[in-house]
Amino acid sequence: MPVKWDAIQYLPDELVWMIPSSTYQGYEIIVAGDSRQPDQHLLEFAKRIMECRDHWVSQSRDFLWSFIDRSKFPPADENWYADAFRFESPGLFTIEFSHVADPYGLWTVMLRLCRQDEEGLGSYAVHEFRRCNS
């Protein structure tokens, strides 16, 4: 489903712009900016990345599973759930994940531009990942 970009709103306590999750869209999209508007370069970057969001989620899930023992995260058929996409720096974005077996953990995978292509999207590789207690 397409992203409802016109639903973006400013969060003054966090100093970011966000499209909240909903029944229509199961994840948040966070874009840096100032109180007047989202950063236009980051907004365009977010729009390009979100066109391929399934690819980036899949790549990030594969990365997480390469480090996490599935036997410690039952049930076996449960996967990582993408809760949010963050765009706060050029050429870098973060996907926040949760997992039913870890209800108090927030897992983040940061992807960084490693090669630009002709279309302007480029190739991204995992730069870092971490778990934070939520």
PDB file of C-alpha atoms in Angstrom:
ATOM      1  CA  MET A   1       0.000   0.000   0.000  1.00  0.00           C
ATOM      2  CA  PRO A   2       1.247   3.503  -0.696  1.00  0.00           C
ATOM      3  CA  VAL A   3       2.382   5.697   2.174  1.00  0.00           C
ATOM      4  CA  LYS A   4       0.020   8.522   3.123  1.00  0.00           C
ATOM      5  CA  TRP A   5       2.633  11.266   3.035  1.00  0.00           C
ATOM      6  CA  ASP A   6      -0.010  13.949   3.640  1.00  0.00           C
ATOM      7  CA  ALA A   7      -0.528  12.506   7.157  1.00  0.00           C
ATOM      8  CA  ILE A   8       2.887  13.750   8.310  1.00  0.00           C
ATOM      9  CA  GLN A   9       2.790  15.852  11.470  1.00  0.00           C
ATOM     10  CA  TYR A  10       5.317  17.661  13.631  1.00  0.00           C
ATOM     11  CA  LEU A  11       6.106  16.297  17.114  1.00  0.00           C
ATOM     12  CA  PRO A  12       7.468  19.277  19.088  1.00  0.00           C
ATOM     13  CA  ASP A  13       8.617  17.151  22.048  1.00  0.00           C
ATOM     14  CA  GLU A  14      10.795  15.013  19.759  1.00  0.00           C
ATOM     15  CA  LEU A  15      11.661  17.700  17.174  1.00  0.00           C
ATOM     16  CA  VAL A  16      10.803  15.376  14.259  1.00  0.00           C
ATOM     17  CA  TRP A  17       8.063  14.870  11.709  1.00  0.00           C
ATOM     18  CA  MET A  18       6.135  11.623  11.803  1.00  0.00           C
ATOM     19  CA  ILE A  19       3.528   9.644   9.950  1.00  0.00           C
ATOM     20  CA  PRO A  20       1.956   7.581  12.730  1.00  0.00           C
ATOM     21  CA  SER A  21       1.193   3.904  12.438  1.00  0.00           C
ATOM     22  CA  SER A  22      -2.426   2.987  11.792  1.00  0.00           C
ATOM     23  CA  THR A  23      -4.544   0.081  10.661  1.00  0.00           C
ATOM     24  CA  TYR A  24      -3.731   1.232   7.136  1.00  0.00           C
ATOM     25  CA  GLN A  25       0.013   1.436   7.783  1.00  0.00           C
ATOM     26  CA  GLY A  26       1.550  -0.743  10.471  1.00  0.00           C
ATOM     27  CA  TYR A  27       4.696   1.333  11.062  1.00  0.00           C
ATOM     28  CA  GLU A  28       5.774   4.878  11.829  1.00  0.00           C
ATOM     29  CA  ILE A  29       7.886   6.984   9.490  1.00  0.00           C
ATOM     30  CA  ILE A  30      10.065   9.592  11.222  1.00  0.00           C
ATOM     31  CA  VAL A  31      11.814  12.372   9.300  1.00  0.00           C
ATOM     32  CA  ALA A  32      14.082  15.039  10.791  1.00  0.00           C
ATOM     33  CA  GLY A  33      13.345  18.702  10.202  1.00  0.00           C
ATOM     34  CA  ASP A  34      12.516  21.902  12.009  1.00  0.00           C
ATOM     35  CA  SER A  35       9.199  23.156  13.368  1.00  0.00           C
ATOM     36  CA  ARG A  36       8.240  24.634   9.988  1.00  0.00           C
ATOM     37  CA  GLN A  37       8.708  21.572   7.790  1.00  0.00           C
ATOM     38  CA  PRO A  38      10.490  18.257   7.411  1.00  0.00           C
ATOM     39  CA  ASP A  39      13.959  18.415   5.882  1.00  0.00           C
ATOM     40  CA  GLN A  40      13.118  18.254   2.172  1.00  0.00           C
ATOM     41  CA  HIS A  41      16.188  16.202   1.210  1.00  0.00           C
ATOM     42  CA  LEU A  42      15.451  13.657   3.935  1.00  0.00           C
ATOM     43  CA  LEU A  43      11.773  13.589   2.975  1.00  0.00           C
ATOM     44  CA  GLU A  44      12.650  12.797  -0.650  1.00  0.00           C
ATOM     45  CA  PHE A  45      15.161  10.209   0.565  1.00  0.00           C
ATOM     46  CA  ALA A  46      12.444   8.643   2.766  1.00  0.00           C
ATOM     47  CA  LYS A  47      10.032   8.485  -0.170  1.00  0.00           C
ATOM     48  CA  ARG A  48      12.598   6.657  -2.328  1.00  0.00           C
ATOM     49  CA  ILE A  49      13.485   4.187   0.431  1.00  0.00           C
ATOM     50  CA  MET A  50       9.852   3.511   1.316  1.00  0.00           C
ATOM     51  CA  GLU A  51       9.121   2.524  -2.286  1.00  0.00           C
ATOM     52  CA  CYS A  52      11.380  -0.512  -1.632  1.00  0.00           C
ATOM     53  CA  ARG A  53      10.567  -0.951   2.070  1.00  0.00           C
ATOM     54  CA  ASP A  54       9.897  -4.703   1.767  1.00  0.00           C
ATOM     55  CA  HIS A  55      13.401  -5.198   0.394  1.00  0.00           C
ATOM     56  CA  TRP A  56      15.040  -3.220   3.226  1.00  0.00           C
ATOM     57  CA  VAL A  57      12.935  -4.965   5.891  1.00  0.00           C
ATOM     58  CA  SER A  58      13.840  -8.354   4.449  1.00  0.00           C
ATOM     59  CA  GLN A  59      17.556  -7.493   4.292  1.00  0.00           C
ATOM     60  CA  SER A  60      17.478  -6.264   7.894  1.00  0.00           C
ATOM     61  CA  ARG A  61      15.555  -9.309   9.151  1.00  0.00           C
ATOM     62  CA  ASP A  62      18.084 -11.607   7.472  1.00  0.00           C
ATOM     63  CA  PHE A  63      20.858  -9.692   9.203  1.00  0.00           C
ATOM     64  CA  LEU A  64      19.186  -9.986  12.617  1.00  0.00           C
ATOM     65  CA  TRP A  65      18.630 -13.725  12.172  1.00  0.00           C
ATOM     66  CA  SER A  66      22.284 -14.168  11.268  1.00  0.00           C
ATOM     67  CA  PHE A  67      23.173 -13.024  14.823  1.00  0.00           C
ATOM     68  CA  ILE A  68      20.245 -14.300  16.869  1.00  0.00           C
ATOM     69  CA  ASP A  69      19.638 -17.936  17.819  1.00  0.00           C
ATOM     70  CA  ARG A  70      16.112 -18.737  16.562  1.00  0.00           C
ATOM     71  CA  SER A  71      15.654 -21.325  19.318  1.00  0.00           C
ATOM     72  CA  LYS A  72      15.752 -18.485  21.859  1.00  0.00           C
ATOM     73  CA  PHE A  73      13.030 -16.576  19.982  1.00  0.00           C
ATOM     74  CA  PRO A  74      10.030 -18.913  19.764  1.00  0.00           C
ATOM     75  CA  PRO A  75       7.684 -19.507  18.095  1.00  0.00           C
ATOM     76  CA  ALA A  76       9.785 -20.532  15.102  1.00  0.00           C
ATOM     77  CA  ASP A  77       7.334 -19.090  12.581  1.00  0.00           C
ATOM     78  CA  GLU A  78       7.309 -15.643  14.226  1.00  0.00           C
ATOM     79  CA  ASN A  79       9.419 -13.010  12.484  1.00  0.00           C
ATOM     80  CA  TRP A  80      10.717  -9.539  13.296  1.00  0.00           C
ATOM     81  CA  TYR A  81       8.069  -6.825  13.010  1.00  0.00           C
ATOM     82  CA  ALA A  82       9.129  -3.481  11.502  1.00  0.00           C
ATOM     83  CA  ASP A  83       7.712  -0.817  13.838  1.00  0.00           C
ATOM     84  CA  ALA A  84       9.335   2.337  12.476  1.00  0.00           C
ATOM     85  CA  PHE A  85      11.593   3.808   9.810  1.00  0.00           C
ATOM     86  CA  ARG A  86      13.801   6.757  10.814  1.00  0.00           C
ATOM     87  CA  PHE A  87      15.372   9.251   8.406  1.00  0.00           C
ATOM     88  CA  GLU A  88      17.558  11.665  10.345  1.00  0.00           C
ATOM     89  CA  SER A  89      20.814  11.841   8.353  1.00  0.00           C
ATOM     90  CA  PRO A  90      21.552  11.834   4.613  1.00  0.00           C
ATOM     91  CA  GLY A  91      22.504   8.429   3.220  1.00  0.00           C
ATOM     92  CA  LEU A  92      21.514   6.658   6.433  1.00  0.00           C
ATOM     93  CA  PHE A  93      18.260   5.248   7.758  1.00  0.00           C
ATOM     94  CA  THR A  94      17.181   3.051  10.649  1.00  0.00           C
ATOM     95  CA  ILE A  95      14.504   0.408  10.912  1.00  0.00           C
ATOM     96  CA  GLU A  96      13.182  -0.353  14.396  1.00  0.00           C
ATOM     97  CA  PHE A  97      12.004  -3.916  15.022  1.00  0.00           C
ATOM     98  CA  SER A  98      10.172  -5.818  17.714  1.00  0.00           C
ATOM     99  CA  HIS A  99       9.639  -9.549  18.205  1.00  0.00           C
ATOM    100  CA  VAL A 100       6.868 -11.311  20.108  1.00  0.00           C
ATOM    101  CA  ALA A 101       9.469 -13.325  22.087  1.00  0.00           C
ATOM    102  CA  ASP A 102      11.146 -10.108  23.306  1.00  0.00           C
ATOM    103  CA  PRO A 103       8.269  -7.806  24.367  1.00  0.00           C
ATOM    104  CA  TYR A 104      10.517  -5.303  26.169  1.00  0.00           C
ATOM    105  CA  GLY A 105      13.221  -5.034  23.520  1.00  0.00           C
ATOM    106  CA  LEU A 106      13.552  -2.593  20.661  1.00  0.00           C
ATOM    107  CA  TRP A 107      15.980  -3.766  17.989  1.00  0.00           C
ATOM    108  CA  THR A 108      17.389  -1.257  15.523  1.00  0.00           C
ATOM    109  CA  VAL A 109      19.176  -1.879  12.260  1.00  0.00           C
ATOM    110  CA  MET A 110      20.965   1.109  10.726  1.00  0.00           C
ATOM    111  CA  LEU A 111      21.644   0.991   6.979  1.00  0.00           C
ATOM    112  CA  ARG A 112      24.222   3.251   5.319  1.00  0.00           C
ATOM    113  CA  LEU A 113      24.703   4.112   1.654  1.00  0.00           C
ATOM    114  CA  CYS A 114      27.605   2.108   0.264  1.00  0.00           C
ATOM    115  CA  ARG A 115      27.155   2.685  -3.478  1.00  0.00           C
ATOM    116  CA  GLN A 116      25.106   5.228  -5.479  1.00  0.00           C
ATOM    117  CA  ASP A 117      23.273   4.083  -8.623  1.00  0.00           C
ATOM    118  CA  GLU A 118      21.963   5.933 -11.685  1.00  0.00           C
ATOM    119  CA  GLU A 119      18.428   6.176 -10.266  1.00  0.00           C
ATOM    120  CA  GLY A 120      19.745   7.939  -7.178  1.00  0.00           C
ATOM    121  CA  LEU A 121      18.694   5.240  -4.714  1.00  0.00           C
ATOM    122  CA  GLY A 122      21.863   3.235  -4.291  1.00  0.00           C
ATOM    123  CA  SER A 123      22.857   0.191  -2.354  1.00  0.00           C
ATOM    124  CA  TYR A 124      22.721   0.119   1.434  1.00  0.00           C
ATOM    125  CA  ALA A 125      24.510  -2.161   3.857  1.00  0.00           C
ATOM    126  CA  VAL A 126      23.981  -2.693   7.557  1.00  0.00           C
ATOM    127  CA  HIS A 127      26.134  -0.196   9.431  1.00  0.00           C
ATOM    128  CA  GLU A 128      25.176  -1.280  12.953  1.00  0.00           C
ATOM    129  CA  PHE A 129      22.471  -2.965  14.980  1.00  0.00           C
ATOM    130  CA  ARG A 130      21.562  -2.919  18.641  1.00  0.00           C
ATOM    131  CA  ARG A 131      18.969  -3.848  21.210  1.00  0.00           C
ATOM    132  CA  CYS A 132      17.551  -1.299  23.587  1.00  0.00           C
ATOM    133  CA  ASN A 133      15.152  -1.892  26.457  1.00  0.00           C
ATOM    134  CA  SER A 134      11.875  -0.163  25.766  1.00  0.00           C
TER     135      SER A 134
END
